[in-house]
Amino acid sequence: MVSEHEQPVPQLDEALHQQKLDAGALFVLKSEGSWPHCGYHLSTSIVAPSLLSLPFAFKFLGWAVGISSLVIGALVTFYSYNLLSMVLEHHAQLGHRQLRFRDMANQILGPRWGRYFVGPIQFMVCYGAVIACTLLGGQCMKAIYLLSCPNGSLKLYVFVAIFGCVMLTLAQLPSFHSLRHINLISLVLCLAYSACSTAGAIHIGNSSKEPKDYSLPGDTQDRVFGMFNAIAIIATTYGNGIIPEIQATIAPPVKGKMFKGLCVCYAVLGITFFSVAISGYWAFGNRAEGLILTNFIENGKALVPKWFVLMTNIFTILQLLAVAVVYLQPTNEVLEQAFGDPKSPQFSTRNVIPRVISRSFSVVISTIIAAMLPFFGDINSLIGAFGYMPLDFVLPVIFYNVTFKPSKRSSIFWVNLIIAVTFSALGIIAAVAAVRQISLDAKTYRLFANV
């Protein structure tokens, strides 16, 4: 029998930590996962259908700048996510395990940063991602419908509502950890639709008799703003914004597990991002649409077999459901913290009824916004510039420098400072470009438009 004095200290610390948790952290961010589960969560949150817009970003950047931006984005985010993980591990070893992004900001930068900057920006980014996934899911459903019934009369908002109804069910999954099997399927799905998109682009590129045009579109002003808008698209594609919440799902001790999960994620990312971006831009040049699948249909006629387009869209829709549920977790955590009772069992009536009502209301609101604002992509670019840039590129290096205080003579201090300054400037410029695009498209905006 083990005496009190022989009981491992980490277990005591973890028990005390569990007692202090609010309902959101205790129930939604349940720490029971392994590093492969972490890899599934990371892959779903980063390798999402937004990668199908990469050929469109290349349209404004060209070959050299486009590929360079893709490589730099991969290197910087992999580096910054690892720094964030190291900071989290450091504080966990000191007995202060942080489960949320705003918790990190509270402890490292002060409570005002967590409450008034990181918390609101993260909520805006994540809930914006849920709305964007709902809208894109509806658009993919409508594409399938029009292929099967070209003269169909159903509007886009009908398909957005259908997607939202499926989300209502998935949103009730109790914790982030409970998504691990869904996110494994999601990982397979992103490989599947990326392979289909690449194969379709190569087929169309080889069979097309039209000369490929890789010149940058528009006049000088359009090219400059287009370039920064494209950089914002790439940054948003690499964006995550929930690294601390994903690391929170790992069962302690967490040391080294996040790095393995990131390696899984970036292996999948390398295969999918580069294959879709390069093949799509090669096939369509400056005719690449905002979503590469749109290029597979010309004047209502499929340029690849119809079943192939249907299959690719189905893979995309299914993964969009997983991505939307992942990005709903920070909202679920906030709702659980507000309405849940950590002293009652997770599946007690006291906790289940508020959970079902609040989560259902959250999904209904996101679905209504997606149906009402089918031009949300423009707004999401602005959210990406204001949100993903600070959360994924700037704050991780600041957190590292403040926590570990590297010497000003060390290379890591200056690398981190350069990353923070560069991407802060890019975020501001990309936000200006996004606002300009919104103003240009404003004349076409109409609530519940059938686009």
CSV table of N, CA, C and O in Angstrom, one decimal, residues 131-181:
chain,number,residue,atom,x,y,z
A,131,ILE,N,-19.3,29.7,-39.4
A,131,ILE,CA,-20.2,30.3,-40.4
A,131,ILE,C,-19.7,30.1,-41.8
A,131,ILE,O,-20.5,29.7,-42.7
A,132,ALA,N,-18.4,30.2,-42.1
A,132,ALA,CA,-17.8,30.0,-43.4
A,132,ALA,C,-18.0,28.5,-43.8
A,132,ALA,O,-18.3,28.3,-45.0
A,133,CYS,N,-17.8,27.6,-42.9
A,133,CYS,CA,-18.0,26.2,-43.2
A,133,CYS,C,-19.4,25.9,-43.6
A,133,CYS,O,-19.7,25.1,-44.5
A,134,THR,N,-20.3,26.5,-42.9
A,134,THR,CA,-21.8,26.3,-43.1
A,134,THR,C,-22.1,26.8,-44.5
A,134,THR,O,-22.9,26.1,-45.3
A,135,LEU,N,-21.6,28.0,-44.9
A,135,LEU,CA,-21.9,28.6,-46.2
A,135,LEU,C,-21.3,27.7,-47.3
A,135,LEU,O,-21.9,27.4,-48.3
A,136,LEU,N,-20.0,27.3,-47.1
A,136,LEU,CA,-19.4,26.5,-48.1
A,136,LEU,C,-20.0,25.2,-48.3
A,136,LEU,O,-20.2,24.6,-49.4
A,137,GLY,N,-20.4,24.6,-47.2
A,137,GLY,CA,-21.2,23.3,-47.2
A,137,GLY,C,-22.5,23.4,-48.0
A,137,GLY,O,-22.8,22.6,-48.9
A,138,GLY,N,-23.2,24.5,-47.8
A,138,GLY,CA,-24.4,24.8,-48.6
A,138,GLY,C,-24.1,25.0,-50.1
A,138,GLY,O,-24.9,24.5,-50.9
A,139,GLN,N,-23.0,25.7,-50.4
A,139,GLN,CA,-22.6,25.9,-51.8
A,139,GLN,C,-22.3,24.6,-52.5
A,139,GLN,O,-22.6,24.4,-53.6
A,140,CYS,N,-21.6,23.7,-51.8
A,140,CYS,CA,-21.2,22.4,-52.3
A,140,CYS,C,-22.5,21.5,-52.5
A,140,CYS,O,-22.6,20.8,-53.6
A,141,MET,N,-23.4,21.6,-51.6
A,141,MET,CA,-24.7,20.9,-51.8
A,141,MET,C,-25.5,21.4,-53.0
A,141,MET,O,-26.0,20.6,-53.8
A,142,LYS,N,-25.5,22.7,-53.1
A,142,LYS,CA,-26.2,23.3,-54.3
A,142,LYS,C,-25.5,22.9,-55.6
A,142,LYS,O,-26.2,22.6,-56.6
A,143,ALA,N,-24.2,22.8,-55.6
A,143,ALA,CA,-23.5,22.4,-56.8
A,143,ALA,C,-23.9,20.9,-57.2
A,143,ALA,O,-24.1,20.6,-58.4
A,144,ILE,N,-24.0,20.1,-56.2
A,144,ILE,CA,-24.5,18.7,-56.5
A,144,ILE,C,-25.9,18.7,-57.0
A,144,ILE,O,-26.2,18.0,-58.0
A,145,TYR,N,-26.7,19.5,-56.4
A,145,TYR,CA,-28.1,19.6,-56.8
A,145,TYR,C,-28.3,20.1,-58.3
A,145,TYR,O,-29.0,19.5,-59.1
A,146,LEU,N,-27.5,21.1,-58.6
A,146,LEU,CA,-27.6,21.7,-60.0
A,146,LEU,C,-27.0,20.7,-61.0
A,146,LEU,O,-27.4,20.7,-62.2
A,147,LEU,N,-26.0,19.9,-60.6
A,147,LEU,CA,-25.5,18.9,-61.6
A,147,LEU,C,-26.6,17.8,-61.8
A,147,LEU,O,-26.7,17.3,-62.9
A,148,SER,N,-27.3,17.5,-60.8
A,148,SER,CA,-28.4,16.4,-60.9
A,148,SER,C,-29.7,17.0,-61.5
A,148,SER,O,-30.4,16.3,-62.2
A,149,CYS,N,-29.9,18.3,-61.3
A,149,CYS,CA,-31.2,18.9,-61.7
A,149,CYS,C,-30.8,20.4,-62.2
A,149,CYS,O,-31.0,21.3,-61.4
A,150,PRO,N,-30.3,20.5,-63.4
A,150,PRO,CA,-29.8,21.8,-63.9
A,150,PRO,C,-30.8,23.0,-63.8
A,150,PRO,O,-30.4,24.1,-63.6
A,151,ASN,N,-32.1,22.6,-63.9
A,151,ASN,CA,-33.1,23.7,-63.9
A,151,ASN,C,-33.8,23.8,-62.6
A,151,ASN,O,-34.9,24.3,-62.4
A,152,GLY,N,-33.2,23.2,-61.5
A,152,GLY,CA,-33.8,23.2,-60.2
A,152,GLY,C,-34.0,24.6,-59.7
A,152,GLY,O,-33.3,25.5,-60.0
A,153,SER,N,-35.0,24.8,-58.8
A,153,SER,CA,-35.4,26.1,-58.3
A,153,SER,C,-35.0,26.3,-56.9
A,153,SER,O,-35.2,27.4,-56.3
A,154,LEU,N,-34.4,25.3,-56.2
A,154,LEU,CA,-34.1,25.5,-54.8
A,154,LEU,C,-32.9,26.5,-54.7
A,154,LEU,O,-32.0,26.5,-55.4
A,155,LYS,N,-33.1,27.4,-53.7
A,155,LYS,CA,-32.1,28.5,-53.4
A,155,LYS,C,-31.0,28.0,-52.5
A,155,LYS,O,-31.1,27.0,-51.8
A,156,LEU,N,-29.9,28.8,-52.5
A,156,LEU,CA,-28.7,28.5,-51.7
A,156,LEU,C,-29.1,28.3,-50.2
A,156,LEU,O,-28.6,27.4,-49.5
A,157,TYR,N,-29.9,29.2,-49.7
A,157,TYR,CA,-30.2,29.2,-48.3
A,157,TYR,C,-30.9,27.9,-47.8
A,157,TYR,O,-30.8,27.5,-46.6
A,158,VAL,N,-31.6,27.2,-48.7
A,158,VAL,CA,-32.2,25.9,-48.4
A,158,VAL,C,-31.1,24.9,-48.0
A,158,VAL,O,-31.2,24.2,-47.0
A,159,PHE,N,-30.0,24.9,-48.8
A,159,PHE,CA,-28.9,23.9,-48.6
A,159,PHE,C,-28.1,24.3,-47.4
A,159,PHE,O,-27.6,23.5,-46.6
A,160,VAL,N,-28.0,25.6,-47.1
A,160,VAL,CA,-27.3,26.1,-45.9
A,160,VAL,C,-28.1,25.6,-44.7
A,160,VAL,O,-27.5,25.1,-43.7
A,161,ALA,N,-29.4,25.7,-44.8
A,161,ALA,CA,-30.3,25.2,-43.7
A,161,ALA,C,-30.1,23.7,-43.4
A,161,ALA,O,-30.1,23.2,-42.3
A,162,ILE,N,-30.0,23.0,-44.5
A,162,ILE,CA,-29.8,21.5,-44.4
A,162,ILE,C,-28.5,21.2,-43.7
A,162,ILE,O,-28.4,20.3,-42.8
A,163,PHE,N,-27.4,21.9,-44.1
A,163,PHE,CA,-26.1,21.7,-43.5
A,163,PHE,C,-26.2,22.0,-42.0
A,163,PHE,O,-25.7,21.3,-41.1
A,164,GLY,N,-26.9,23.1,-41.7
A,164,GLY,CA,-27.1,23.6,-40.3
A,164,GLY,C,-27.8,22.5,-39.5
A,164,GLY,O,-27.5,22.3,-38.3
A,165,CYS,N,-28.8,21.8,-40.1
A,165,CYS,CA,-29.6,20.8,-39.3
A,165,CYS,C,-28.7,19.6,-39.0
A,165,CYS,O,-28.8,19.1,-37.9
A,166,VAL,N,-27.8,19.2,-39.8
A,166,VAL,CA,-26.8,18.2,-39.5
A,166,VAL,C,-25.9,18.7,-38.4
A,166,VAL,O,-25.5,17.9,-37.5
A,167,MET,N,-25.5,19.9,-38.5
A,167,MET,CA,-24.6,20.5,-37.4
A,167,MET,C,-25.3,20.5,-36.1
A,167,MET,O,-24.6,20.3,-35.0
A,168,LEU,N,-26.6,20.7,-36.0
A,168,LEU,CA,-27.3,20.6,-34.8
A,168,LEU,C,-27.1,19.4,-34.0
A,168,LEU,O,-26.9,19.4,-32.8
A,169,THR,N,-27.0,18.2,-34.7
A,169,THR,CA,-26.7,17.0,-34.1
A,169,THR,C,-25.3,16.8,-33.6
A,169,THR,O,-25.0,16.5,-32.5
A,170,LEU,N,-24.4,17.1,-34.5
A,170,LEU,CA,-22.9,17.0,-34.2
A,170,LEU,C,-22.5,17.9,-33.1
A,170,LEU,O,-21.6,17.6,-32.3
A,171,ALA,N,-23.1,19.1,-33.0
A,171,ALA,CA,-22.7,20.0,-32.0
A,171,ALA,C,-23.0,19.5,-30.5
A,171,ALA,O,-22.4,20.0,-29.6
A,172,GLN,N,-23.8,18.5,-30.4
A,172,GLN,CA,-24.1,18.0,-29.1
A,172,GLN,C,-23.1,17.0,-28.6
A,172,GLN,O,-23.2,16.5,-27.4
A,173,LEU,N,-22.1,16.6,-29.4
A,173,LEU,CA,-21.0,15.8,-28.9
A,173,LEU,C,-20.3,16.5,-27.7
A,173,LEU,O,-20.0,17.7,-27.8
A,174,PRO,N,-20.2,15.8,-26.6
A,174,PRO,CA,-19.9,16.5,-25.3
A,174,PRO,C,-18.6,17.2,-25.2
A,174,PRO,O,-18.5,18.3,-24.5
A,175,SER,N,-17.5,16.7,-25.8
A,175,SER,CA,-16.2,17.3,-25.5
A,175,SER,C,-15.4,17.3,-26.8
A,175,SER,O,-15.7,16.6,-27.8
A,176,PHE,N,-14.3,18.0,-26.8
A,176,PHE,CA,-13.3,18.1,-27.9
A,176,PHE,C,-12.8,16.7,-28.1
A,176,PHE,O,-12.7,16.2,-29.3
A,177,HIS,N,-12.4,16.0,-27.0
A,177,HIS,CA,-11.9,14.6,-27.1
A,177,HIS,C,-12.8,13.7,-27.8
A,177,HIS,O,-12.4,12.7,-28.5
A,178,SER,N,-14.1,13.9,-27.7
A,178,SER,CA,-15.1,13.0,-28.3
A,178,SER,C,-15.1,13.1,-29.8
A,178,SER,O,-15.8,12.2,-30.5
A,179,LEU,N,-14.4,14.1,-30.4
A,179,LEU,CA,-14.4,14.2,-31.8
A,179,LEU,C,-13.2,13.4,-32.5
A,179,LEU,O,-13.0,13.5,-33.7
A,180,ARG,N,-12.4,12.7,-31.7
A,180,ARG,CA,-11.2,12.1,-32.2
A,180,ARG,C,-11.5,11.2,-33.4
A,180,ARG,O,-10.7,11.1,-34.3
A,181,HIS,N,-12.5,10.3,-33.3
A,181,HIS,CA,-12.8,9.4,-34.4
A,181,HIS,C,-13.3,10.1,-35.6
A,181,HIS,O,-13.0,9.8,-36.8
